[in-house]
mmCIF file of C-alpha atoms in Angstrom:
data_model
loop_
_atom_site.group_PDB
_atom_site.id
_atom_site.type_symbol
_atom_site.label_atom_id
_atom_site.label_comp_id
_atom_site.label_asym_id
_atom_site.label_seq_id
_atom_site.Cartn_x
_atom_site.Cartn_y
_atom_site.Cartn_z
ATOM 1 C CA MET A 42 97.436 30.701 91.250
ATOM 2 C CA LEU A 43 95.099 33.081 93.105
ATOM 3 C CA GLN A 44 92.480 34.559 90.841
ATOM 4 C CA VAL A 45 89.567 36.958 90.950
ATOM 5 C CA PRO A 46 86.171 35.191 91.117
ATOM 6 C CA PHE A 47 85.046 34.162 87.651
ATOM 7 C CA ARG A 48 82.548 36.457 85.908
ATOM 8 C CA MET A 49 81.354 37.064 82.349
ATOM 9 C CA TYR A 50 82.257 40.465 80.869
ATOM 10 C CA SER A 51 81.667 41.843 77.411
ATOM 11 C CA LEU A 52 84.849 42.946 75.699
ATOM 12 C CA SER A 53 84.689 44.081 72.067
ATOM 13 C CA SER A 54 81.042 42.964 71.817
ATOM 14 C CA GLN A 55 81.925 39.401 72.883
ATOM 15 C CA GLN A 56 81.172 37.751 76.196
ATOM 16 C CA ILE A 57 84.291 36.068 77.484
ATOM 17 C CA PRO A 58 85.423 35.054 80.952
ATOM 18 C CA VAL A 59 88.078 37.344 82.433
ATOM 19 C CA CYS A 60 90.375 36.529 85.317
ATOM 20 C CA PHE A 61 93.468 38.207 86.745
ATOM 21 C CA ASP A 62 96.536 36.742 88.362
ATOM 22 C CA ARG A 63 96.673 38.638 91.684
ATOM 23 C CA LYS A 64 100.315 37.730 92.281
ATOM 24 C CA LEU A 65 101.287 38.977 88.830
ATOM 25 C CA PHE A 66 99.634 42.395 89.343
ATOM 26 C CA ARG A 67 100.325 42.476 93.113
ATOM 27 C CA ALA A 68 96.759 43.574 93.819
ATOM 28 C CA SER A 69 93.913 42.374 95.991
ATOM 29 C CA SER A 70 90.788 40.806 94.571
ATOM 30 C CA LYS A 71 88.885 44.003 95.396
ATOM 31 C CA ASN A 72 91.268 46.142 93.342
ATOM 32 C CA CYS A 73 91.223 43.734 90.422
ATOM 33 C CA THR A 74 87.453 43.656 90.415
ATOM 34 C CA GLY A 75 87.412 47.458 90.474
ATOM 35 C CA PHE A 76 89.787 47.589 87.522
ATOM 36 C CA LEU A 77 87.562 45.276 85.516
ATOM 37 C CA SER A 78 84.434 47.211 86.357
ATOM 38 C CA MET A 79 86.098 50.450 85.221
ATOM 39 C CA HIS A 80 87.349 49.178 81.882
ATOM 40 C CA THR A 81 84.633 46.747 80.860
ATOM 41 C CA THR A 82 80.868 46.798 80.379
ATOM 42 C CA PRO A 83 78.948 44.215 82.465
ATOM 43 C CA ASP A 84 75.942 42.332 81.162
ATOM 44 C CA TYR A 85 72.576 44.081 81.047
ATOM 45 C CA TRP A 86 70.014 42.349 83.286
ATOM 46 C CA GLY A 87 66.972 44.241 82.056
ATOM 47 C CA ARG A 88 66.681 46.803 84.846
ATOM 48 C CA GLY A 89 67.478 50.509 84.729
ATOM 49 C CA ARG A 90 69.580 52.279 82.133
ATOM 50 C CA LYS A 91 71.535 50.100 79.763
ATOM 51 C CA PRO A 92 75.208 50.222 80.800
ATOM 52 C CA SER A 93 76.839 51.800 77.786
ATOM 53 C CA TYR A 94 79.389 54.632 77.529
ATOM 54 C CA SER A 95 78.066 58.193 77.177
ATOM 55 C CA ALA A 96 80.442 61.082 76.529
ATOM 56 C CA LYS A 97 77.940 63.548 77.981
ATOM 57 C CA ARG A 98 77.511 61.605 81.213
ATOM 58 C CA GLY A 99 81.256 61.002 81.445
ATOM 59 C CA SER A 100 81.972 64.720 81.091
ATOM 60 C CA ALA A 101 79.398 65.568 83.784
ATOM 61 C CA VAL A 102 80.927 63.045 86.177
ATOM 62 C CA TYR A 103 84.403 64.464 85.495
ATOM 63 C CA ARG A 104 83.308 68.041 86.155
ATOM 64 C CA ASN A 105 81.593 67.020 89.375
ATOM 65 C CA ASN A 106 84.677 65.171 90.606
ATOM 66 C CA ARG A 107 86.995 67.982 89.478
ATOM 67 C CA SER A 108 85.024 70.570 91.436
ATOM 68 C CA ARG A 109 85.977 68.782 94.647
ATOM 69 C CA CYS A 110 89.678 68.669 93.786
ATOM 70 C CA ARG A 111 91.696 71.317 95.564
ATOM 71 C CA ARG A 112 94.976 71.620 97.346
ATOM 72 C CA SER A 113 94.743 70.948 101.041
ATOM 73 C CA LYS A 114 95.391 73.895 103.349
ATOM 74 C CA SER A 115 98.934 73.256 104.489
ATOM 75 C CA VAL A 116 99.190 76.496 106.499
ATOM 76 C CA PRO A 117 97.352 76.350 109.849
ATOM 77 C CA ARG A 118 95.362 79.591 110.179
ATOM 78 C CA ASN A 119 95.490 79.598 113.987
ATOM 79 C CA SER A 120 99.116 78.577 114.487
ATOM 80 C CA LYS A 121 101.398 80.212 117.023
ATOM 81 C CA PHE A 122 103.414 81.740 114.179
ATOM 82 C CA ILE A 123 100.368 83.511 112.722
ATOM 83 C CA HIS A 124 99.444 85.002 116.104
ATOM 84 C CA TRP A 125 103.043 86.091 116.702
ATOM 85 C CA MET A 126 103.304 87.593 113.201
ATOM 86 C CA VAL A 127 100.139 89.666 113.667
ATOM 87 C CA LYS A 128 101.522 90.949 116.966
ATOM 88 C CA GLN A 129 104.806 92.002 115.312
ATOM 89 C CA VAL A 130 103.055 93.708 112.396
ATOM 90 C CA ARG A 131 100.713 95.689 114.643
ATOM 91 C CA GLY A 132 103.110 96.413 117.491
ATOM 92 C CA HIS A 133 106.455 96.924 115.722
ATOM 93 C CA LYS A 134 105.361 97.575 112.101
ATOM 94 C CA TRP A 135 107.267 94.563 110.756
ATOM 95 C CA SER A 136 106.608 93.297 107.235
ATOM 96 C CA PHE A 137 105.657 89.704 106.404
ATOM 97 C CA ASP A 138 109.110 89.014 104.987
ATOM 98 C CA THR A 139 110.771 90.338 108.142
ATOM 99 C CA CYS A 140 108.652 88.025 110.304
ATOM 100 C CA VAL A 141 109.346 84.974 108.140
ATOM 101 C CA GLY A 142 113.076 85.617 107.847
ATOM 102 C CA TRP A 143 113.610 86.337 111.545
ATOM 103 C CA ALA A 144 111.552 83.326 112.681
ATOM 104 C CA ARG A 145 113.465 80.978 110.363
ATOM 105 C CA ARG A 146 116.860 82.377 111.291
ATOM 106 C CA HIS A 147 116.224 82.016 115.023
ATOM 107 C CA LYS A 148 114.171 78.775 114.662
ATOM 108 C CA GLN A 149 111.468 80.183 116.906
ATOM 109 C CA PHE A 150 108.708 77.973 115.452
ATOM 110 C CA PRO A 151 108.540 74.546 113.775
ATOM 111 C CA THR A 152 109.398 74.738 110.085
ATOM 112 C CA GLU A 153 105.991 73.449 108.966
ATOM 113 C CA GLN A 154 104.287 76.379 110.753
ATOM 114 C CA ILE A 155 106.287 79.049 108.885
ATOM 115 C CA PRO A 156 104.972 79.602 105.332
ATOM 116 C CA CYS A 157 106.842 81.586 102.708
ATOM 117 C CA THR A 158 106.274 85.317 102.261
ATOM 118 C CA LYS A 159 104.346 84.855 99.004
ATOM 119 C CA THR A 160 101.881 82.470 100.684
ATOM 120 C CA LEU A 161 101.215 84.981 103.454
ATOM 121 C CA TYR A 162 100.439 87.741 100.961
ATOM 122 C CA ASN A 163 98.120 85.391 99.026
ATOM 123 C CA LEU A 164 96.263 84.597 102.252
ATOM 124 C CA LEU A 165 96.073 88.320 103.053
ATOM 125 C CA TRP A 166 94.504 89.181 99.695
ATOM 126 C CA ARG A 167 91.973 86.362 100.147
ATOM 127 C CA GLY A 168 91.060 87.654 103.597
ATOM 128 C CA GLU A 169 92.184 84.509 105.415
ATOM 129 C CA LEU A 170 94.454 86.248 107.936
ATOM 130 C CA PRO A 171 93.419 88.168 111.086
ATOM 131 C CA ILE A 172 94.902 91.356 109.616
ATOM 132 C CA THR A 173 93.799 93.834 106.934
ATOM 133 C CA LEU A 174 95.454 95.364 103.895
ATOM 134 C CA PHE A 175 95.348 98.787 105.546
ATOM 135 C CA GLU A 176 97.661 97.562 108.301
ATOM 136 C CA LEU A 177 100.267 96.946 105.571
ATOM 137 C CA PRO A 178 99.817 100.103 103.460
ATOM 138 C CA GLU A 179 103.034 99.649 101.498
ATOM 139 C CA ILE A 180 101.595 96.786 99.446
ATOM 140 C CA LEU A 181 98.958 99.189 98.097
ATOM 141 C CA GLU A 182 101.644 101.532 96.751
ATOM 142 C CA ARG A 183 103.796 100.662 93.768
ATOM 143 C CA LYS A 184 105.814 103.507 92.286
ATOM 144 C CA GLN A 185 107.905 103.407 89.122
ATOM 145 C CA HIS A 186 110.709 105.837 88.471
ATOM 146 C CA GLY A 187 111.509 107.336 85.099
ATOM 147 C CA LYS A 188 114.496 108.974 83.565
ATOM 148 C CA PRO A 189 116.524 111.298 85.809
ATOM 149 C CA ARG A 190 116.210 115.021 85.203
ATOM 150 C CA ILE A 191 119.568 116.717 84.934
ATOM 151 C CA SER A 192 119.635 119.712 87.253
ATOM 152 C CA LYS A 193 120.714 123.038 85.814
ATOM 153 C CA HIS A 194 121.787 124.203 89.259
ATOM 154 C CA LEU A 195 123.472 122.093 91.926
ATOM 155 C CA ASN A 196 124.361 123.091 95.462
ATOM 156 C CA GLY A 197 127.711 121.315 95.139
ATOM 157 C CA LYS A 198 129.272 118.223 93.574
ATOM 158 C CA SER A 199 126.929 116.134 91.441
ATOM 159 C CA ILE A 200 126.048 112.528 92.242
ATOM 160 C CA GLU A 201 127.545 111.659 88.856
ATOM 161 C CA ASN A 202 130.991 112.403 90.333
ATOM 162 C CA ARG A 203 130.517 109.994 93.224
ATOM 163 C CA PRO A 204 133.232 107.280 93.266
ATOM 164 C CA ASP A 205 132.410 103.635 92.547
ATOM 165 C CA GLU A 206 133.260 102.744 96.136
ATOM 166 C CA VAL A 207 130.109 104.559 97.207
ATOM 167 C CA ASN A 208 127.928 103.183 94.409
ATOM 168 C CA HIS A 209 128.742 99.531 95.145
ATOM 169 C CA ARG A 210 127.713 99.774 98.806
ATOM 170 C CA ASN A 211 130.569 97.589 100.030
ATOM 171 C CA THR A 212 132.271 99.966 102.450
ATOM 172 C CA PHE A 213 131.130 101.695 105.620
ATOM 173 C CA GLY A 214 130.743 105.424 106.129
ATOM 174 C CA HIS A 215 128.676 106.532 103.123
ATOM 175 C CA TRP A 216 125.319 108.135 103.939
ATOM 176 C CA GLU A 217 122.173 109.469 102.271
ATOM 177 C CA SER A 218 120.020 112.243 103.733
ATOM 178 C CA ASP A 219 116.751 114.050 103.169
ATOM 179 C CA THR A 220 113.932 115.799 105.014
ATOM 180 C CA VAL A 221 110.484 114.395 105.822
ATOM 181 C CA LEU A 222 107.412 116.599 106.095
ATOM 182 C CA GLY A 223 104.139 116.100 107.930
ATOM 183 C CA ARG A 224 101.561 118.657 106.899
ATOM 184 C CA LYS A 225 102.450 121.042 104.115
ATOM 185 C CA CYS A 226 101.595 124.288 105.839
ATOM 186 C CA LYS A 227 103.400 127.316 107.208
ATOM 187 C CA GLY A 228 105.026 126.873 110.596
ATOM 188 C CA GLU A 229 104.971 123.095 110.363
ATOM 189 C CA GLY A 230 107.985 121.220 111.702
ATOM 190 C CA ALA A 231 109.940 118.599 109.784
ATOM 191 C CA ALA A 232 112.387 115.766 110.343
ATOM 192 C CA PHE A 233 115.966 115.507 109.117
ATOM 193 C CA THR A 234 116.809 111.906 108.215
ATOM 194 C CA ILE A 235 120.150 110.327 107.350
ATOM 195 C CA VAL A 236 120.939 106.641 106.741
ATOM 196 C CA GLU A 237 124.170 104.684 106.287
ATOM 197 C CA ARG A 238 124.218 102.760 102.991
ATOM 198 C CA LEU A 239 126.023 99.577 104.094
ATOM 199 C CA THR A 240 124.392 98.851 107.452
ATOM 200 C CA GLY A 241 121.094 100.708 106.934
ATOM 201 C CA CYS A 242 121.469 102.536 110.268
ATOM 202 C CA TYR A 243 118.870 105.325 110.356
ATOM 203 C CA PHE A 244 119.074 108.589 112.304
ATOM 204 C CA MET A 245 116.244 111.099 112.556
ATOM 205 C CA LEU A 246 116.195 114.489 114.240
ATOM 206 C CA ARG A 247 113.264 116.845 114.591
ATOM 207 C CA ILE A 248 113.808 120.329 113.144
ATOM 208 C CA GLU A 249 111.568 123.334 113.696
ATOM 209 C CA GLU A 250 111.438 124.300 110.042
ATOM 210 C CA LYS A 251 112.757 123.251 106.661
ATOM 211 C CA THR A 252 115.652 125.729 106.388
ATOM 212 C CA THR A 253 119.420 125.662 105.903
ATOM 213 C CA ALA A 254 119.940 126.816 109.509
ATOM 214 C CA ALA A 255 117.835 123.929 110.862
ATOM 215 C CA ILE A 256 119.751 121.392 108.746
ATOM 216 C CA ALA A 257 123.074 122.830 109.881
ATOM 217 C CA PHE A 258 121.969 122.582 113.525
ATOM 218 C CA ALA A 259 120.992 118.914 113.080
ATOM 219 C CA MET A 260 124.347 118.057 111.506
ATOM 220 C CA GLU A 261 126.146 119.891 114.295
ATOM 221 C CA GLN A 262 124.414 117.635 116.816
ATOM 222 C CA LEU A 263 125.663 114.570 114.947
ATOM 223 C CA ARG A 264 129.175 116.017 114.768
ATOM 224 C CA LEU A 265 129.222 116.528 118.532
ATOM 225 C CA GLU A 266 127.888 113.009 119.072
ATOM 226 C CA PHE A 267 130.771 111.332 117.206
ATOM 227 C CA GLY A 268 133.456 113.859 118.060
ATOM 228 C CA GLU A 269 136.890 113.221 116.599
ATOM 229 C CA HIS A 270 135.648 110.142 114.737
ATOM 230 C CA PHE A 271 133.068 112.113 112.748
ATOM 231 C CA ALA A 272 135.076 112.059 109.491
ATOM 232 C CA GLU A 273 135.596 108.275 109.795
ATOM 233 C CA VAL A 274 131.926 107.565 110.429
ATOM 234 C CA PHE A 275 130.661 110.105 107.853
ATOM 235 C CA ARG A 276 133.039 109.667 104.931
ATOM 236 C CA SER A 277 130.512 110.915 102.391
ATOM 237 C CA ILE A 278 126.906 112.127 102.321
ATOM 238 C CA THR A 279 124.610 112.101 99.275
ATOM 239 C CA THR A 280 121.694 114.444 99.787
ATOM 240 C CA ASP A 281 118.739 116.056 98.090
ATOM 241 C CA ASN A 282 119.229 119.137 95.920
ATOM 242 C CA GLY A 283 116.554 121.177 97.716
ATOM 243 C CA CYS A 284 117.043 124.728 98.871
ATOM 244 C CA GLU A 285 117.291 123.630 102.524
ATOM 245 C CA PHE A 286 120.583 121.875 101.621
ATOM 246 C CA ALA A 287 122.086 124.927 99.916
ATOM 247 C CA ALA A 288 124.796 125.261 102.572
ATOM 248 C CA PHE A 289 125.308 121.528 103.108
ATOM 249 C CA SER A 290 128.657 121.616 101.292
ATOM 250 C CA ASP A 291 130.064 123.325 104.390
ATOM 251 C CA MET A 292 130.315 119.840 105.948
ATOM 252 C CA GLU A 293 133.320 119.192 103.717
ATOM 253 C CA ALA A 294 135.319 121.358 106.119
ATOM 254 C CA TYR A 295 135.119 118.439 108.590
ATOM 255 C CA GLY A 296 136.496 115.894 106.097
ATOM 256 C CA THR A 297 133.160 114.626 104.698
ATOM 257 C CA ASP A 298 132.522 114.535 100.943
ATOM 258 C CA VAL A 299 129.088 115.867 99.982
ATOM 259 C CA TYR A 300 127.236 114.954 96.767
ATOM 260 C CA PHE A 301 123.864 116.181 95.493
ATOM 261 C CA ALA A 302 121.275 114.132 93.618
ATOM 262 C CA HIS A 303 119.329 115.498 90.665
ATOM 263 C CA LEU A 304 115.944 117.108 91.078
ATOM 264 C CA TYR A 305 112.930 114.739 91.026
ATOM 265 C CA SER A 306 115.260 111.730 91.214
ATOM 266 C CA SER A 307 114.770 110.527 94.753
ATOM 267 C CA TRP A 308 115.302 106.937 93.574
ATOM 268 C CA LYS A 309 118.969 107.862 93.160
ATOM 269 C CA ARG A 310 119.058 107.691 96.987
ATOM 270 C CA PRO A 311 117.285 104.321 97.382
ATOM 271 C CA VAL A 312 118.390 103.480 100.924
ATOM 272 C CA ASN A 313 117.148 106.780 102.317
ATOM 273 C CA GLU A 314 113.873 106.634 100.414
ATOM 274 C CA ARG A 315 113.222 103.091 101.583
ATOM 275 C CA SER A 316 113.948 104.068 105.186
ATOM 276 C CA ASN A 317 111.620 107.069 104.924
ATOM 277 C CA ARG A 318 108.863 104.755 103.679
ATOM 278 C CA MET A 319 109.387 102.615 106.758
ATOM 279 C CA LEU A 320 109.106 105.773 108.858
ATOM 280 C CA ARG A 321 105.642 106.377 107.370
ATOM 281 C CA ARG A 322 104.442 103.304 109.270
ATOM 282 C CA PHE A 323 104.837 105.410 112.413
ATOM 283 C CA LEU A 324 104.220 108.869 110.915
ATOM 284 C CA PRO A 325 101.583 108.616 108.151
ATOM 285 C CA LYS A 326 101.446 111.381 105.569
ATOM 286 C CA GLY A 327 99.394 114.329 106.731
ATOM 287 C CA THR A 328 100.381 113.833 110.371
ATOM 288 C CA SER A 329 101.597 117.007 112.054
ATOM 289 C CA MET A 330 105.253 116.846 113.111
ATOM 290 C CA ASN A 331 104.463 119.337 115.862
ATOM 291 C CA SER A 332 102.619 116.551 117.685
ATOM 292 C CA TYR A 333 105.868 114.650 118.303
ATOM 293 C CA SER A 334 108.916 115.485 120.336
ATOM 294 C CA ASN A 335 112.506 114.826 119.335
ATOM 295 C CA GLU A 336 112.631 111.917 121.824
ATOM 296 C CA GLN A 337 109.621 110.276 120.166
ATOM 297 C CA MET A 338 111.194 110.586 116.726
ATOM 298 C CA ILE A 339 114.413 109.045 118.016
ATOM 299 C CA MET A 340 112.300 106.182 119.371
ATOM 300 C CA PHE A 341 110.778 105.662 115.884
ATOM 301 C CA ALA A 342 114.289 105.520 114.413
ATOM 302 C CA ASP A 343 115.280 102.959 117.056
ATOM 303 C CA GLU A 344 112.307 100.785 116.051
ATOM 304 C CA ILE A 345 113.433 100.910 112.412
ATOM 305 C CA ASN A 346 117.027 100.062 113.346
ATOM 306 C CA ALA A 347 115.775 97.085 115.383
ATOM 307 C CA MET A 348 113.896 95.546 112.427
ATOM 308 C CA PRO A 349 115.575 92.521 110.798
ATOM 309 C CA ARG A 350 116.279 93.144 107.106
ATOM 310 C CA LYS A 351 116.342 90.647 104.254
ATOM 311 C CA ARG A 352 119.327 92.311 102.572
ATOM 312 C CA LEU A 353 121.229 92.121 105.874
ATOM 313 C CA GLY A 354 120.625 88.389 106.260
ATOM 314 C CA TYR A 355 117.775 89.157 108.681
ATOM 315 C CA ARG A 356 120.132 90.895 111.050
ATOM 316 C CA THR A 357 119.384 94.398 112.313
ATOM 317 C CA ALA A 358 120.960 97.684 111.269
ATOM 318 C CA GLU A 359 121.710 98.369 114.915
ATOM 319 C CA GLU A 360 123.850 95.220 115.219
ATOM 320 C CA LEU A 361 125.896 95.921 112.098
ATOM 321 C CA PHE A 362 126.388 99.609 112.908
ATOM 322 C CA ASP A 363 127.698 98.802 116.401
ATOM 323 C CA GLU A 364 130.162 96.324 114.885
ATOM 324 C CA GLN A 365 131.500 99.001 112.524
ATOM 325 C CA LEU A 366 131.807 101.517 115.367
ATOM 326 C CA ASP A 367 133.768 98.974 117.422
ATOM 327 C CA ILE A 368 136.251 98.656 114.559
ATOM 328 C CA ILE A 369 136.655 102.442 114.245
ATOM 329 C CA TYR A 370 136.981 103.099 117.987
ATOM 330 C CA SER A 371 139.469 100.263 118.473
ATOM 331 C CA THR A 372 141.989 101.760 116.047
#
């Protein structure tokens, strides 16, 4: 039997020899000796402090050891993924979740280099990423909606009369629209935006002013774009109840159902509001719309349509919209 070298230890105030069977405990002599030294008090040889247990000293040792305990940094701060993510955020206005989802779906980087979205935001708040909070302004804004205000006057059919087919967002051809302003001053241009609820495809047209005539002109451009298939692509439109949409019900003459949301209830059109927030990455509030041409605004819409979305399985709105158009045009 292999044993630890014999030594006298004091256990329960009695000096007795202690030895361990190394085969029984499957441990080396070094480990066995360490175990004994941890759980027993050796003899006092007359030098230094008497080896006895002290709760105060034990607590101090524990706190000192605990201060050095921390989780190892499993996310490399200078990985290829981090550099690529920063480039996408700054160049294409992607969110962290978009970067993570797209990289995982296309297996662009090794799995161990791609952290989860929550980890990236934690690193951002701690200042451990080469990017600032102001480059992701949406995380600084958190809005809560309240109860809807029932409008006393509607420009047409109420959103309450919208069929369940539209509410469930399972079928193609149902849209939401609104206008986006830059500066709130006289003579300032605006943008007419409209987004498809199923695919998230986003169209934006520059209008000279926020009037019914400008909105009608923008819709006429879309009608000419899709021609005889307009009623199949635009089966219904849910829009704001502002005065600029007072004549929007005229679109029903082309086979499109039009519904109006209640005043101060923009969250009733969530897809459009979310898309407009994404537009603010390119056109911050207070920016003059007169500084941009219609071609530039169309380019911003193309950037939004080319962003992978979590709710679309990290596919793009452009892909899904083209697939739906292929189905319509093939029939």
